[in-house]
XYZ file of C-alpha atoms in Angstrom:
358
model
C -25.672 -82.353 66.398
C -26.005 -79.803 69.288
C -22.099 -79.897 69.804
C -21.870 -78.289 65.855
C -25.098 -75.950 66.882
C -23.088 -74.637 70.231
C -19.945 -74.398 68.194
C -21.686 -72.838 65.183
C -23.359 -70.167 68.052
C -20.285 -69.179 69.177
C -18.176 -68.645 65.829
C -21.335 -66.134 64.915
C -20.941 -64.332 68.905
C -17.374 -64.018 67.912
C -17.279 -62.481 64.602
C -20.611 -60.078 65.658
C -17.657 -58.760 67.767
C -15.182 -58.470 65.889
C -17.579 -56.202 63.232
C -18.798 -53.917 66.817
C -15.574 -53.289 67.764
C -14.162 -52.586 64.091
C -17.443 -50.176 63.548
C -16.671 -48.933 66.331
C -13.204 -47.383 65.439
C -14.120 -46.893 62.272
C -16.854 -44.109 63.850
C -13.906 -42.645 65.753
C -11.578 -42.318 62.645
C -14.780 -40.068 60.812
C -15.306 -37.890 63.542
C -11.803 -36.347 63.099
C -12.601 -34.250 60.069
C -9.988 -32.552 57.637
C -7.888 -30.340 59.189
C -9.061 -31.179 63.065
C -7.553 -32.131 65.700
C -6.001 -35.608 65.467
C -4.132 -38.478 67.760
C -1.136 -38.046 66.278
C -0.832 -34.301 67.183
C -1.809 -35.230 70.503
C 0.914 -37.748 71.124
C 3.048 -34.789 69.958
C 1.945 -32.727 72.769
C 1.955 -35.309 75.388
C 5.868 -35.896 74.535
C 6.680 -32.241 74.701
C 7.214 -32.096 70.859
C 6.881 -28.716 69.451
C 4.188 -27.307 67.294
C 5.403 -26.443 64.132
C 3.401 -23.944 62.270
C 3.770 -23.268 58.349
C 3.867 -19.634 56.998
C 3.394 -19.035 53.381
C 3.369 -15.355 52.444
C 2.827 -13.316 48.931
C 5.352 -10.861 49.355
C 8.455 -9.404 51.120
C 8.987 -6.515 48.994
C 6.572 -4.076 50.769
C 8.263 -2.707 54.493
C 4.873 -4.067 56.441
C 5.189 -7.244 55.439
C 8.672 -8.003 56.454
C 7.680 -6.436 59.901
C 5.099 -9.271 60.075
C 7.775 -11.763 59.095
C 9.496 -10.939 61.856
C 6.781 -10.583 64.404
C 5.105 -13.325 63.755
C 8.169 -15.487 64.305
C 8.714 -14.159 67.310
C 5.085 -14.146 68.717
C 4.674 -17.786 68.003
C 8.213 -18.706 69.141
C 7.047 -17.232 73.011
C 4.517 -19.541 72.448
C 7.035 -22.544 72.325
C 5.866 -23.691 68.842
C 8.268 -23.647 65.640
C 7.683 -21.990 62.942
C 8.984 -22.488 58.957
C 8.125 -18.663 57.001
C 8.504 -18.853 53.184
C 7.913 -15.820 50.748
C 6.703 -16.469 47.284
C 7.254 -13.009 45.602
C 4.157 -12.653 44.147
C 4.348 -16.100 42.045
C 1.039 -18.292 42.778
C 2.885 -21.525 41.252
C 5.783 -20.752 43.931
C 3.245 -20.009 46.964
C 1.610 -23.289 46.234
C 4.837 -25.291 46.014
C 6.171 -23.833 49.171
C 2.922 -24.883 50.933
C 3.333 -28.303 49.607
C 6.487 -28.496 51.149
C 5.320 -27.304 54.798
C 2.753 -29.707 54.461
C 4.947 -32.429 53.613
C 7.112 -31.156 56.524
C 4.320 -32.360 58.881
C 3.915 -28.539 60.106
C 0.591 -29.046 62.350
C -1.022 -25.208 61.121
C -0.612 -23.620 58.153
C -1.252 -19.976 57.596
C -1.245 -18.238 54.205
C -0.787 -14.677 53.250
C -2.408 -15.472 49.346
C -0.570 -13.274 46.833
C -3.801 -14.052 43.965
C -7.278 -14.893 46.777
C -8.548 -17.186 44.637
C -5.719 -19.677 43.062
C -4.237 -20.167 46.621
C -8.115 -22.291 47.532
C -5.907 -25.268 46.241
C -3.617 -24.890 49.449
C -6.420 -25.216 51.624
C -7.475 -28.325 49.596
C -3.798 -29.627 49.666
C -3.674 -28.872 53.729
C -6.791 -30.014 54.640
C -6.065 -33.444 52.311
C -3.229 -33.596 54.952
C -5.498 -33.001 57.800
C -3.936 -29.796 58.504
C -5.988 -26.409 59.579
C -5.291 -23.850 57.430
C -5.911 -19.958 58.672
C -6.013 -16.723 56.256
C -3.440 -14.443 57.704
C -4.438 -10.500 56.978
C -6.119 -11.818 53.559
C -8.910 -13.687 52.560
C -8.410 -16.913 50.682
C -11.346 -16.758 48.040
C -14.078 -20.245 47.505
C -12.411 -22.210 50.111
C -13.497 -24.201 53.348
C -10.635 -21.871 54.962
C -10.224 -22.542 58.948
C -9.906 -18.838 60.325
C -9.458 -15.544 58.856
C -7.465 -13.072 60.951
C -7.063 -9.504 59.831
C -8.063 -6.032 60.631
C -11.502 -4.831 59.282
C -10.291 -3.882 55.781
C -13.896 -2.034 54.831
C -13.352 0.068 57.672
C -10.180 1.052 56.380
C -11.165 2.469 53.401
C -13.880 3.859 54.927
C -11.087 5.615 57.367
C -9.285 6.605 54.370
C -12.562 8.526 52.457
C -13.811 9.843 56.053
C -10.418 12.099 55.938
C -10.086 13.107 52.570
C -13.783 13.721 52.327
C -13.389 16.242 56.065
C -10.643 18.237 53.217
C -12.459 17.863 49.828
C -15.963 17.674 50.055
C -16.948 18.736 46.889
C -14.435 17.979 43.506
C -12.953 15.845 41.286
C -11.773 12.557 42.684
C -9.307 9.965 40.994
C -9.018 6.403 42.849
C -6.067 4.394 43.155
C -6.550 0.993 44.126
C -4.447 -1.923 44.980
C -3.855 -5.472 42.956
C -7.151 -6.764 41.918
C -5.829 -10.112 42.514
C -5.747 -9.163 45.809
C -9.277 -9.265 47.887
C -8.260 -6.641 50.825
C -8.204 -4.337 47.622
C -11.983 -5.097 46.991
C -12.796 -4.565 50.619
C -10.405 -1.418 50.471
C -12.419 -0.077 47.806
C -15.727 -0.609 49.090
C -15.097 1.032 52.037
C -13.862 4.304 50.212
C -17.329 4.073 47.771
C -19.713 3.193 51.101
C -18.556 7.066 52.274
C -18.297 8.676 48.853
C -21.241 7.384 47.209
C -24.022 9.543 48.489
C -21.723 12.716 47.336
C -20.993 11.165 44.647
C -25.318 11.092 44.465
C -25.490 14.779 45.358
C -23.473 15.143 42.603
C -20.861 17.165 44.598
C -17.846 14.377 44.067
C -16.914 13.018 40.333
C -15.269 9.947 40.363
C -12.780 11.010 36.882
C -10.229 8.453 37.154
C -10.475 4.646 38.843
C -7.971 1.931 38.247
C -6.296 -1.021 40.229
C -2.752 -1.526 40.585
C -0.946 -4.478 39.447
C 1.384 -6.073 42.522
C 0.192 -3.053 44.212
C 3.923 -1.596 43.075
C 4.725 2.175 42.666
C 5.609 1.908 39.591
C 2.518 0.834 38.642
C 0.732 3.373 40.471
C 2.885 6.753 38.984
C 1.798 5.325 35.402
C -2.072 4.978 36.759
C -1.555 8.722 38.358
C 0.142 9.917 35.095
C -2.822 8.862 32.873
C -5.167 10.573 35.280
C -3.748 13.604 35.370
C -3.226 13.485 31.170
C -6.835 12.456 31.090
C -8.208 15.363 33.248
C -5.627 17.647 32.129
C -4.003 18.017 35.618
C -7.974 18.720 37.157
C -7.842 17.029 40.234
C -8.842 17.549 43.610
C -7.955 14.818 45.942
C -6.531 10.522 45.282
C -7.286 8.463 47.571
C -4.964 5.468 47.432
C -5.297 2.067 48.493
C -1.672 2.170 50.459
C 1.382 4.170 51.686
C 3.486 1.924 48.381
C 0.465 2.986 45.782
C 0.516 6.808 47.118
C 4.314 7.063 46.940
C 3.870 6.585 43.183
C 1.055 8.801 43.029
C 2.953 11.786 44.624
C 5.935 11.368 42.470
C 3.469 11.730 39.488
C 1.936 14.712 41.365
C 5.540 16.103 42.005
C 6.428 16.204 37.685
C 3.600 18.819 37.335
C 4.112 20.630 40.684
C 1.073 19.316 42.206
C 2.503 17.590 44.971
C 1.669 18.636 48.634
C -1.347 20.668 47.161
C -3.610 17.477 46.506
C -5.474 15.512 49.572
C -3.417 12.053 49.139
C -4.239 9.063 51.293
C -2.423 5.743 51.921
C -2.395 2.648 54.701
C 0.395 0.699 56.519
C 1.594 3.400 58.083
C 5.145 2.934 56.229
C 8.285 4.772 57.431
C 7.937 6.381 54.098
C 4.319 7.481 53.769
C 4.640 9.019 57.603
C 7.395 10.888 56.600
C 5.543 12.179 53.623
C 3.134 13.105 55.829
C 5.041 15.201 58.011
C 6.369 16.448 54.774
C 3.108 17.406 53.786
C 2.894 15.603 50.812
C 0.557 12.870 51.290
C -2.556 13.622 53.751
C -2.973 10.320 56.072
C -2.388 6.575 56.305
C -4.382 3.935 58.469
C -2.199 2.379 60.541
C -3.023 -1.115 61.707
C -0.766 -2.738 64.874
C 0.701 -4.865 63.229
C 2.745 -6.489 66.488
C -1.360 -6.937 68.014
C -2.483 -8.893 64.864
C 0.662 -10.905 65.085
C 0.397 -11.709 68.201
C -3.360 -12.453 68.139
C -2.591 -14.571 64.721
C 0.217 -16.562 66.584
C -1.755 -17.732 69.352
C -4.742 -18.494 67.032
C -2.656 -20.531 65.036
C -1.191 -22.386 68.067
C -4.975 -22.925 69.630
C -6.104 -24.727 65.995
C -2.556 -26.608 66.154
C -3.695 -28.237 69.301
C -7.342 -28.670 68.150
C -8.668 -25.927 70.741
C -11.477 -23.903 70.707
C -11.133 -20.346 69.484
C -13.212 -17.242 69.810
C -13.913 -15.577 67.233
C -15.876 -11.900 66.447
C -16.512 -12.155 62.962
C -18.135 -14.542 59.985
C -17.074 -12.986 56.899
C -18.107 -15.096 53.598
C -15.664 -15.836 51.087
C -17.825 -16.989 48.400
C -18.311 -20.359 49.709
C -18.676 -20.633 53.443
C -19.146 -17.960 56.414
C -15.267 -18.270 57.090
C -14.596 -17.773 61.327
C -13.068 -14.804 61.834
C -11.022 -12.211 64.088
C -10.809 -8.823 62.769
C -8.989 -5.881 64.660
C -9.987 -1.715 64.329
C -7.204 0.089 62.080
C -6.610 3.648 63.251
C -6.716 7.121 60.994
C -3.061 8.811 61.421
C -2.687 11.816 60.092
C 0.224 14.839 61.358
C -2.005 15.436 64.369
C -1.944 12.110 66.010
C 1.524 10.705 64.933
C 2.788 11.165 68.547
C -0.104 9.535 70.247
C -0.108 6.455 67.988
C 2.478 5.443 65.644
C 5.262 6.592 67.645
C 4.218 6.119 70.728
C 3.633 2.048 69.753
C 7.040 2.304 69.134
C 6.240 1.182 65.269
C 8.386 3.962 64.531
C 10.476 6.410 66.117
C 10.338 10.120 66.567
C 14.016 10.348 64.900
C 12.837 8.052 61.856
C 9.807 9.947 61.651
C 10.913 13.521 61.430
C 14.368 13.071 60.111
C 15.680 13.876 63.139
């Protein structure tokens, strides 16, 4: 009888065992959450595999963005990681698909430029299903538990953009020209143009006559917005401000059919070949140029720290509807004629002969 007690002890010592050491790993398997660091990526590293990081942009029709393209390749590529870059052209059912297929790639980051902010929350879903981080590159994905947001501060350029017009026009008749509503930079472009105008607008000194968004932010789009302004007001108009160098193009070739152009206050942003040559033209007024080679860079070896499960410092929480998404946001700068030298140029963004036609 005490031989099947000691025998019966023992069987219970071994399986109490067994269930500590599988609660055990089973404690280590939830502390890796969605989209964190995991084993397998550090196996990867420790036999000299390459990070691969996914790319998913809206768009490659505008100049800027095909700068990034190729900056951001070649930022993370000095940082010995891979990289896979697809362009949707402004189709949400495309962007998706292509980020299905980096994620089924195995890329170990993905970053997203969202063509529509909130329809692209079900890549961040799809990545972090995959346990991959997923980082907002320039714009904000919308109601997602998004990884890292890196962009410049987008209020602050339309803030920038109203500051200048505002220094030419202080009292008048306004029209405003924004981007793709689908787009949320557009929002925060907009609400950085009404934080300056609003207390003239108060004062009663600035009208607001004419305010409409631009769909796929093409020029197109923005001429026929500009042309039903000026029919509106019947050509009354004092200064545009615009949400971009691709929106005021349109604008000042609507300007230009009735003569106007060069004699209306016209902003923009990028800092496009095109809009700073209107600029030296004297057609359009300013841009806001943002570095684009210092947010690639910064973007590239964010992307590479969350790839490898490292900590990264951040300046900014910015809230995209559903968490306080970590951020790094860079200052845009005001161009106008006076300081194309000194900034644009001198970056080498462009040069002097592109510039001035020279």
């Amino acid at each position: 009888m005490k031989r099947v007690i000691f025998k019966f002890a023992v069987i219970i010592s071994i399986l109490s065992l067994v269930f500590a050491v599988s609660a055990c790993e089973s404690e280590k398997e939830q502390a890796v959450a969605p989209g964190h660091s995991t084993s397998s990526q550090k196996v990867k590293q420790a036999d000299g595999e390459k990070i691969k990081v996914g790319f998913t942009m809206d768009t490659l029709v505008e100049e800027r963005w095909l700068r990034d393209r190729e900056l951001f390749r070649d930022a993370v590529r000095a940082l010995g990681a891979d990289v896979e870059i697809l362009a949707a052209n402004g189709d949400d059912v495309l962007q998706i698909a292509h980020a299905e297929s980096l994620i089924s790639q195995g890329v170990d980051v993905l970053v997203v430029v969202p063509h529509n902010a909130e329809a692209t929350a079900t890549i961040v879903k799809k990545a972090h299903m995959a346990g991959i981080k997923v980082m907002a590159y320039d714009r904000l994905v919308k109601n997602a538990d998004i990884d890292m947001y890196v962009s410049f501060d987008n209020e602050q350029v339309g803030e920038l953009q109203a500051e200048a017009i505002t220094q030419l026009v202080p009292k008048g008749r306004y029209v405003y020209i924004g981007g793709a509503i689908t787009d949320n930079n557009a929002h925060l472009f907009k609400k950085g143009v009404f934080n300056v105008l609003q207390p003239y607008i108060d004062s009663g000194d600035i009208t607001v006559v004419f305010d409409q968004w631009t769909k796929d932010w093409t020029p197109a789009n923005a001429k026929e917005n500009m042309r039903a302004a000026l029919k509106a007001n019947n050509n009354q108009i004092d200064a545009v401000i615009c949400a971009n160098d691709a929106t005021a193009g349109g604008v000042i070739e609507a300007l230009a059919e009735q003569g106007m152009a060069g004699k209306i206050p016209v902003s923009g942003q990028d800092a496009e070949l095109a809009g700073v040559q209107r600029i030296v033209e004297g057609t359009q007024t300013m841009t806001v140029y943002k570095p684009l080679k210092e947010l690639t860079q910064t973007a590239a070896k964010i992307a590479v720290q969350m790839a490898k499960g490292e900590t990264v410092a951040i300046n900014r929480k910015v809230n995209n509807g559903k968490i306080e998404v970590p951020s790094v946001l860079l200052p845009p700068i005001a161009v106008d004629r006076s300081n194309m030298d000194e900034t644009i140029i001198a970056d080498g963004f462009h040069s002097r002969e592109d510039v001035y036609k020279k």
